[in-house]
PDB file of C-alpha atoms in Angstrom:
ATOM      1  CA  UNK A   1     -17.428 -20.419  69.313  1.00 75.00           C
ATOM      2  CA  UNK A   2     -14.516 -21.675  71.044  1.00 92.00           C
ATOM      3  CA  UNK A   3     -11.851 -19.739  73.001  1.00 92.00           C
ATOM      4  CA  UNK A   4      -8.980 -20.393  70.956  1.00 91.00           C
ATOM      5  CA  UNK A   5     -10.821 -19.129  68.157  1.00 93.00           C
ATOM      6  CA  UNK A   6     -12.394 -15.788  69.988  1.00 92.00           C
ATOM      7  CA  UNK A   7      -9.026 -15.285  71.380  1.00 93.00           C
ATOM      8  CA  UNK A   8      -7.359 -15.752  67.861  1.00 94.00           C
ATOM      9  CA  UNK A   9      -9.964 -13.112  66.354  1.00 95.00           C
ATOM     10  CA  UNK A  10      -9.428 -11.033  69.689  1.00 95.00           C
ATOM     11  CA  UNK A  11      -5.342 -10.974  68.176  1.00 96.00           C
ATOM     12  CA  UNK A  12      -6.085 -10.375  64.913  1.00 97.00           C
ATOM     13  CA  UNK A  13      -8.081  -7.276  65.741  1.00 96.00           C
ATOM     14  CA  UNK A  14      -5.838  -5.760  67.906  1.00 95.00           C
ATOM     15  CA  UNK A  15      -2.952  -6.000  65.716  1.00 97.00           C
ATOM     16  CA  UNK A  16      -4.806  -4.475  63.536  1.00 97.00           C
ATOM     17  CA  UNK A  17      -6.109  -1.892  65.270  1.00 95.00           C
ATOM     18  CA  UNK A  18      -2.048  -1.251  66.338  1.00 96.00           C
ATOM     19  CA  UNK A  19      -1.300  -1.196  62.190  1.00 98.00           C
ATOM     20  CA  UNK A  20      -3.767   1.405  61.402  1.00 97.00           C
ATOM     21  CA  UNK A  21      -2.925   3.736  64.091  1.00 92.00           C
ATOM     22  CA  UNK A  22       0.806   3.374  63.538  1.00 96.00           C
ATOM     23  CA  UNK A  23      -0.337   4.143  59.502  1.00 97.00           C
ATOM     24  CA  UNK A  24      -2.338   6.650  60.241  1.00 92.00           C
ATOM     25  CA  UNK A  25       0.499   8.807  62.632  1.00 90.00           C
ATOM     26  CA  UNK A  26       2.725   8.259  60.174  1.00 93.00           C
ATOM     27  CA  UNK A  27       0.582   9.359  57.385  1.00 93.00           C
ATOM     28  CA  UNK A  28      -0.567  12.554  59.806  1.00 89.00           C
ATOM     29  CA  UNK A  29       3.527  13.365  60.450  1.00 88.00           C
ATOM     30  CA  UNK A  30       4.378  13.117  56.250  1.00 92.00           C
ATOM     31  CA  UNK A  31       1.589  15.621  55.824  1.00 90.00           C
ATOM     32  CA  UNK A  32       2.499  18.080  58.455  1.00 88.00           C
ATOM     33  CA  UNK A  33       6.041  17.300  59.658  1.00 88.00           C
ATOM     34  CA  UNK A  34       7.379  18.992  62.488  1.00 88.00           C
ATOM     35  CA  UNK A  35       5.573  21.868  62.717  1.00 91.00           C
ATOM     36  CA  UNK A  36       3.275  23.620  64.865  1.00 92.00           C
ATOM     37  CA  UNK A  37       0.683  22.835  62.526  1.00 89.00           C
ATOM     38  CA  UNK A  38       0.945  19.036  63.810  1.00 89.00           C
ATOM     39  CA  UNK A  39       0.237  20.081  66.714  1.00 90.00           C
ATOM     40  CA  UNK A  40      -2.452  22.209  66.607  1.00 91.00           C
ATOM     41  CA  UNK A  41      -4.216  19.078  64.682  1.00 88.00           C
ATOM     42  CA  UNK A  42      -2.952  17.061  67.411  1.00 88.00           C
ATOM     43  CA  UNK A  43      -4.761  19.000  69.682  1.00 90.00           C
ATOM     44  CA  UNK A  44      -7.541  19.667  68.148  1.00 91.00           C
ATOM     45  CA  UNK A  45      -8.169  15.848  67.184  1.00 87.00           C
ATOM     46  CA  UNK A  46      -7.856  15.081  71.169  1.00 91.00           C
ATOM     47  CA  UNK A  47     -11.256  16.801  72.152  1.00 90.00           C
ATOM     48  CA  UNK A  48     -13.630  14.399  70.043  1.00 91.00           C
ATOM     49  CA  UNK A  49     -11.729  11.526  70.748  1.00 89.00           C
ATOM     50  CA  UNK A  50     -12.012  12.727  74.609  1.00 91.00           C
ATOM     51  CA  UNK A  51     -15.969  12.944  74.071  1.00 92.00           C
ATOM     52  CA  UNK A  52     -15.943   9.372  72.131  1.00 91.00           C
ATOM     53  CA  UNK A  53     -13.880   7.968  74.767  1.00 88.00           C
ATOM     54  CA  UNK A  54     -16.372   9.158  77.640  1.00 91.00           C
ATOM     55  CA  UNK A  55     -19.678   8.316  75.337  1.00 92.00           C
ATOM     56  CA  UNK A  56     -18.468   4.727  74.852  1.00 89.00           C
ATOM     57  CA  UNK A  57     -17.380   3.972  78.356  1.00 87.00           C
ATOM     58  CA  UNK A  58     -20.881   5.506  79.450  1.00 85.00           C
ATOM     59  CA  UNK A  59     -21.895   2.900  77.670  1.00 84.00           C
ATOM     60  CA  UNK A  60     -20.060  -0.187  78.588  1.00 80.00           C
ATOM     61  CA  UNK A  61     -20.331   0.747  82.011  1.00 83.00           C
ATOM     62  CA  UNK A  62     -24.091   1.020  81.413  1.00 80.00           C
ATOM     63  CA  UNK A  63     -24.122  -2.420  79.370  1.00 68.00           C
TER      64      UNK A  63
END
């Protein structure tokens, strides 16, 4: 595989990536607006992601 084309699916994957998150906070903020409900689920949705976070650099680092 060359560069240019790892680097162009290397683009295409983080843009993405960057799509579906923006959808998917503004799909989370029409659901719950501005309320304290967002943030609970904001909060709450921070520990696994914390865990997931630590689990995969564990194992990059171990990689």
């Amino acid at each position: 595989m060359s560069i240019a084309r790892a680097s162009a699916i290397m683009i295409v994957t983080l843009v993405a990536s960057r799509v579906l998150g923006w959808l998917r906070l503004s799909v989370i903020g029409a659901h719950f607006g501005e309320t304290p409900d967002l943030d609970a689920y904001l909060a709450a949705f921070k520990i696994p992601d914390a865990i997931f976070g630590l689990v995969v650099a564990g194992a990059l680092a171990s990689a």
